[in-house]
Coordinates of C-alpha atoms and ligand atoms in Angstrom, one line a residue:
X1 CA -19.0 3.2 31.2
X2 CA -16.0 5.2 30.1
X3 CA -15.2 6.7 26.7
X4 CA -12.9 9.1 24.9
X5 CA -10.8 10.1 22.0
X6 CA -7.2 9.1 21.5
X7 CA -4.9 10.1 18.6
X8 CA -1.9 8.3 17.2
X9 CA 0.8 10.6 16.1
X10 CA 4.4 9.9 15.0
X11 CA 6.7 9.7 12.0
X12 CA 5.6 8.0 8.9
X13 CA 6.1 4.2 8.8
X14 CA 6.3 3.7 12.6
X15 CA 3.2 1.5 12.5
X16 CA 0.4 3.8 13.6
X17 CA -2.2 2.4 11.3
X18 CA -1.2 -1.2 11.9
X19 CA -1.5 -0.7 15.6
X20 CA -4.9 0.9 15.3
X21 CA -6.1 -2.0 13.1
X22 CA -4.9 -4.5 15.7
X23 CA -6.7 -2.6 18.5
X24 CA -10.0 -2.4 16.7
X25 CA -9.6 -5.9 15.1
X26 CA -10.4 -4.7 11.6
X27 CA -8.5 -3.4 8.6
X28 CA -9.9 0.1 8.9
X29 CA -6.8 2.0 7.8
X30 CA -4.5 0.9 5.0
X31 CA -0.9 0.1 5.7
X32 CA 2.3 -0.3 3.8
X33 CA 6.1 -0.1 4.0
X34 CA 6.0 3.1 1.8
X35 CA 6.2 6.5 3.4
X36 CA 3.0 8.6 3.9
X37 CA 0.5 5.8 3.5
X38 CA -2.2 7.5 5.5
X39 CA -3.5 10.7 4.0
X40 CA -6.6 11.4 6.1
X41 CA -7.7 11.3 9.7
X42 CA -9.2 7.9 10.2
X43 CA -11.2 6.8 13.2
X44 CA -11.0 3.3 14.6
X45 CA -13.5 2.4 17.3
X46 CA -12.7 0.0 20.1
X47 CA -15.3 -1.5 22.4
X48 CA -15.3 -3.7 25.4
X49 CA -17.8 -4.3 28.3
X50 CA -17.4 -1.0 29.9
X51 CA -15.4 1.2 27.5
X52 CA -15.6 2.8 24.0
X53 CA -12.4 4.4 22.7
X54 CA -12.3 6.3 19.4
X55 CA -8.8 6.2 18.0
X56 CA -7.8 8.8 15.5
X57 CA -5.0 7.7 13.1
X58 CA -3.1 10.5 11.5
X59 CA -0.8 11.0 8.6
X60 CA 2.8 10.7 9.6
X61 CA 4.4 14.0 10.3
X62 CA 7.1 15.0 7.8
X63 CA 8.7 17.8 6.0
X64 CA 6.1 19.0 3.5
X65 CA 7.0 19.5 -0.2
X66 CA 3.6 20.1 -1.7
X67 CA 0.1 21.3 -0.8
X68 CA -0.9 17.7 -0.1
X69 CA 2.1 17.4 2.3
X70 CA 1.0 20.6 4.1
X71 CA -2.5 19.2 4.4
X72 CA -1.3 16.0 5.9
X73 CA 0.7 17.7 8.5
X74 CA -2.1 20.1 9.5
X75 CA -4.4 17.1 10.0
X76 CA -1.8 15.5 12.3
X77 CA -1.4 18.6 14.4
X78 CA -5.1 19.2 14.4
X79 CA -5.6 16.0 16.3
X80 CA -3.2 17.0 19.2
X81 CA -5.7 19.1 21.2
X82 CA -9.1 17.6 20.6
X83 CA -8.4 14.3 22.3
X84 CA -8.1 12.9 25.8
X85 CA -4.8 11.2 25.3
X86 CA -2.1 11.2 22.6
X87 CA -0.2 8.1 21.7
X88 CA 3.2 9.2 20.5
X89 CA 4.2 6.1 18.4
X90 CA 7.9 5.5 17.7
X91 CA 9.6 2.6 15.9
X92 CA 11.8 1.1 18.6
X93 CA 13.8 -0.8 16.0
X94 CA 15.3 2.3 14.4
X95 CA 17.4 5.1 16.0
X96 CA 15.7 8.2 17.4
X97 CA 15.8 10.7 14.6
X98 CA 15.2 14.4 13.7
X99 CA 11.6 13.5 12.8
X100 CA 10.9 12.3 16.3
X101 CA 12.6 15.3 17.8
X102 CA 10.5 17.6 15.5
X103 CA 7.3 16.1 16.8
X104 CA 8.4 16.2 20.4
X105 CA 9.1 19.9 20.0
X106 CA 5.7 20.5 18.4
X107 CA 4.0 18.7 21.3
X108 CA 5.9 20.8 23.9
X109 CA 4.7 24.0 22.2
X110 CA 1.2 23.1 21.2
X111 CA -0.4 20.7 23.6
X112 CA -1.2 20.1 27.2
X113 CA -2.9 16.7 26.5
X114 CA -1.3 13.7 28.3
X115 CA 1.1 11.8 26.0
X116 CA 1.8 8.1 26.3
X117 CA 5.0 7.0 24.6
X118 CA 4.3 3.8 22.6
X119 CA 7.5 2.0 21.6
X120 CA 6.3 -0.1 18.6
X121 CA 7.9 -3.0 16.7
X122 CA 9.4 -4.6 19.8
X123 CA 9.2 -8.0 17.9
X124 CA 12.3 -6.7 16.1
X125 CA 14.5 -5.9 19.1
X126 CA 16.0 -7.6 22.2
X127 CA 14.9 -6.8 25.8
X128 CA 18.3 -5.1 26.3
X129 CA 17.8 -2.8 23.4
X130 CA 14.2 -2.1 24.6
X131 CA 15.5 -1.1 28.0
X132 CA 18.0 1.3 26.5
X133 CA 15.3 2.8 24.3
X134 CA 13.1 3.5 27.3
X135 CA 16.0 5.3 29.0
X136 CA 16.8 7.2 25.9
X137 CA 13.2 8.5 25.4
X138 CA 12.2 9.0 29.0
X139 CA 13.8 12.3 29.5
X140 CA 12.9 13.9 26.2
X141 CA 9.3 14.6 27.3
X142 CA 7.1 14.4 30.3
X143 CA 5.3 11.2 29.1
X144 CA 2.5 10.1 31.4
X145 CA 3.5 6.4 30.7
X146 CA 5.6 4.3 28.4
X147 CA 4.2 1.2 26.8
X148 CA 6.3 -1.2 24.6
X149 CA 4.1 -3.0 22.0
X150 CA 4.1 -4.9 18.7
X151 CA 1.1 -3.7 16.7
X152 CA 1.8 -6.4 14.1
X153 CA 2.2 -9.3 16.5
X154 CA -0.6 -8.1 18.9
X155 CA 1.9 -8.0 21.8
X156 CA 1.1 -6.0 25.0
X157 CA -2.0 -4.3 23.4
X158 CA -4.1 -5.1 26.5
X159 CA -1.7 -3.2 28.7
X160 CA -1.9 -0.2 26.3
X161 CA -5.7 -0.2 26.5
X162 CA -5.5 -0.4 30.4
X163 CA -3.2 2.6 30.5
X164 CA -5.4 4.6 28.1
X165 CA -8.4 3.9 30.2
X166 CA -7.0 6.0 33.1
X167 CA -7.2 9.1 30.9
X168 CA -10.7 8.8 29.5
X169 CA -13.0 11.5 30.6
X170 CA -16.4 10.9 29.0
X171 CA -19.2 8.5 29.9
X172 CA -21.2 8.3 26.7
X173 CA -21.1 6.1 23.6
X174 CA -20.4 7.8 20.3
X175 CA -20.9 4.9 18.0
X176 CA -22.9 1.7 17.8
X177 CA -20.8 -1.3 19.1
X178 CA -20.7 -3.0 15.7
X179 CA -18.9 0.0 14.1
X180 CA -15.2 -0.3 13.8
X181 CA -14.7 3.0 11.9
X182 CA -16.6 6.1 10.9
X183 CA -15.2 6.2 7.4
X184 CA -17.8 6.0 4.7
X185 CA -17.8 2.9 2.5
X186 CA -16.8 5.0 -0.5
X187 CA -13.6 6.0 1.2
X188 CA -12.8 2.5 2.3
X189 CA -13.2 1.1 -1.2
X190 CA -10.9 3.6 -2.9
X191 CA -8.3 3.2 -0.1
X192 CA -8.3 -0.6 -0.6
X193 CA -7.3 0.0 -4.3
X194 CA -4.6 2.5 -3.2
X195 CA -3.2 0.0 -0.7
X196 CA -2.7 -2.6 -3.4
X197 CA -0.9 -0.1 -5.6
X198 CA 1.4 0.7 -2.7
X199 CA 2.1 -2.9 -2.2
X200 CA 2.8 -3.8 -5.8
X201 CA 4.8 -0.8 -6.9
X202 CA 8.1 0.8 -6.0
X203 CA 8.9 4.0 -4.0
X204 CA 8.4 6.6 -6.8
X205 CA 4.8 5.6 -7.6
X206 CA 2.8 5.8 -4.4
X207 CA 2.9 9.6 -3.8
X208 CA 1.6 10.4 -7.2
X209 CA -1.5 8.2 -6.9
X210 CA -5.0 9.0 -5.8
X211 CA -8.1 6.9 -6.3
X212 CA -11.7 8.0 -7.0
X213 CA -14.8 5.9 -6.9
X214 CA -16.6 6.3 -10.2
X215 CA -19.4 3.8 -9.9
X216 CA -20.9 1.6 -7.2
X217 CA -23.9 -0.5 -8.2
X218 CA -25.2 -3.1 -5.9
X219 CA -27.2 -5.9 -7.6
X220 CA -28.7 -8.9 -6.0
X221 CA -25.7 -11.2 -6.3
X222 CA -22.8 -8.9 -7.2
X223 CA -21.5 -5.4 -6.6
X224 CA -20.2 -3.5 -9.7
X225 CA -17.4 -1.1 -8.8
X226 CA -15.3 1.2 -11.0
X227 CA -12.4 3.1 -9.6
X228 CA -10.2 5.8 -11.3
X229 CA -6.6 5.7 -10.5
X230 CA -5.3 9.3 -10.9
X231 CA -1.5 9.8 -11.4
X232 CA 0.4 12.9 -12.2
X233 CA 2.8 11.6 -14.9
X234 CA 2.4 9.3 -17.9
X235 CA 5.4 7.2 -17.0
X236 CA 3.7 6.3 -13.6
X237 CA 0.6 5.4 -15.6
X238 CA 2.7 3.0 -17.6
X239 CA 4.2 1.4 -14.5
X240 CA 0.8 0.9 -12.9
X241 CA -0.7 -0.7 -16.0
X242 CA 2.4 -2.9 -16.5
X243 CA 3.3 -5.2 -19.5
X244 CA 0.0 -5.9 -21.3
X245 CA -1.9 -4.7 -18.3
X246 CA -0.4 -7.3 -16.0
X247 CA 0.3 -5.0 -13.1
X248 CA -3.2 -3.5 -13.2
X249 CA -4.7 -7.0 -13.3
X250 CA -2.7 -8.0 -10.2
X251 CA -3.8 -4.8 -8.4
X252 CA -7.4 -5.5 -9.3
X253 CA -7.5 -9.1 -8.2
X254 CA -5.9 -8.4 -4.8
X255 CA -8.3 -5.4 -4.3
X256 CA -11.3 -7.6 -5.3
X257 CA -10.5 -10.1 -2.5
X258 CA -10.5 -7.4 0.1
X259 CA -13.6 -5.7 -1.3
X260 CA -15.5 -9.0 -1.3
X261 CA -14.5 -9.4 2.4
X262 CA -15.6 -5.9 3.2
X263 CA -18.9 -6.0 1.3
X264 CA -19.7 -9.7 1.9
X265 CA -20.7 -10.0 -1.7
X266 CA -19.1 -10.9 -5.0
X267 CA -17.5 -7.9 -6.6
X268 CA -16.9 -7.0 -10.3
X269 CA -14.1 -4.4 -10.2
X270 CA -13.0 -2.2 -13.1
X271 CA -9.9 0.0 -12.8
X272 CA -8.9 2.9 -15.1
X273 CA -5.6 4.8 -14.9
X274 CA -5.7 8.5 -15.8
X275 CA -3.0 11.2 -15.8
X276 CA -3.8 14.6 -14.2
X277 CA -0.7 16.8 -14.1
X278 CA 0.3 18.2 -10.7
X279 CA -2.9 17.1 -8.9
X280 CA -1.0 17.2 -5.6
X281 CA -0.6 20.9 -5.7
X282 CA -4.0 21.9 -6.9
X283 CA -6.3 22.8 -4.1
X284 CA -9.4 22.1 -6.2
X285 CA -8.4 18.6 -7.0
X286 CA -7.4 17.8 -3.5
X287 CA -10.9 18.7 -2.5
X288 CA -12.4 16.6 -5.2
X289 CA -10.2 13.7 -4.1
X290 CA -11.5 14.0 -0.6
X291 CA -8.5 15.4 1.2
X292 CA -10.2 17.8 3.5
X293 CA -13.3 16.1 4.6
X294 CA -12.5 16.5 8.3
X295 CA -11.7 20.2 7.9
X296 CA -15.0 21.6 6.8
Ligands
GTP1 N1 8.0 -5.8 12.6 C1 7.0 -5.0 12.7 N2 6.6 -4.3 11.6 C2 5.5 -3.5 11.8 C3 4.8 -3.3 13.1 N3 3.8 -2.4 12.9 C4 3.9 -2.0 11.6 N4 4.9 -2.7 11.0 C5 5.2 -2.5 9.5 O1 5.7 -1.1 9.3 C6 5.2 -0.6 8.1 C7 4.5 0.7 8.3 O2 3.2 0.4 8.9 P1 2.0 1.5 8.9 O3 1.0 1.0 9.9 O4 1.5 1.7 7.5 O5 2.8 2.8 9.4 P2 2.2 4.3 9.7 O6 2.8 4.8 10.9 O7 0.7 4.2 9.7 O8 2.7 5.1 8.4 P3 2.1 6.4 7.7 O9 0.6 6.2 7.5 O10 2.9 6.5 6.4 O11 2.3 7.5 8.7 C8 4.4 -1.7 7.4 O12 5.3 -2.4 6.5 C9 4.0 -2.6 8.6 O13 3.8 -3.9 8.3 C10 5.3 -4.1 14.2 O14 4.8 -4.1 15.3 N5 6.4 -4.9 13.9
MG2 MG1 -0.7 5.1 8.5

């Protein structure tokens, strides 16, 4: 039996959460094409006959413009040294950028942990381009290995797991085998609602949204759930509600399908949209909204 912790770090949008979901075969972290989808450290647990790997998904590292932004970065850095291996995930279908360079410099300064370069989204590029990418990245850092994958298409994931296994140092199980994540149900519920907002709105909306679980009541045949959607401006509130409530209705029905899958029961979901000015820069609200649960 081998076990250990592995963190996924990289720029926003490179596909860290998608990759982790594929590895653990469950939707434990929400994903979207918007920047900064992940806001917390999220553990995804992988099991096979002789191995347990705890993956730690992190918020994409970026230039912070608010207290929330700072918090997200500090969580990502925090996961560099407490793990057996780091997966540095890059999007192989876009050029190497200042964001990647910034993270490489950070890793050079702040960690001795082995780093595997994961070239993701190879479903979007030719073998020729992939070969060039490998050469381009190889000399930038002393990576212990390079593994091209497609998290979305489940391509070459077994190879990645085999490589990770070489660096695991523990021999004990941390979680029961049925667990795919350590996140509390309350967190998973509000993240599902936030994911649907990310999917159904445009770029300006997502960053100003946080979700809070107001009520969870499990009856014999149904679960009653209410979630507050907190935004920092009234015009964002209008966008989320939509014409005659149409957008909010759409968000609600998509979220309900996922919640019913998660809870294996019928769900009655109520959503309320509220404005709370500048919540992203108010320490107190960040705490209330659950943004430092791994730091205390
Ligand atoms: N074509 C392709 N798209 C992918 C792949 N993996 C992820 N994506 C897409 O890339 C976008 C970002 O994916 P996420 O998994 O949310 O990215 P992330 O790195 O977790 O982003 P942050 O949480 O913001 O740091 C989504 O639209 C995914 O569907 C892949 O292997 N191939
Ligand atoms: Mg993510």
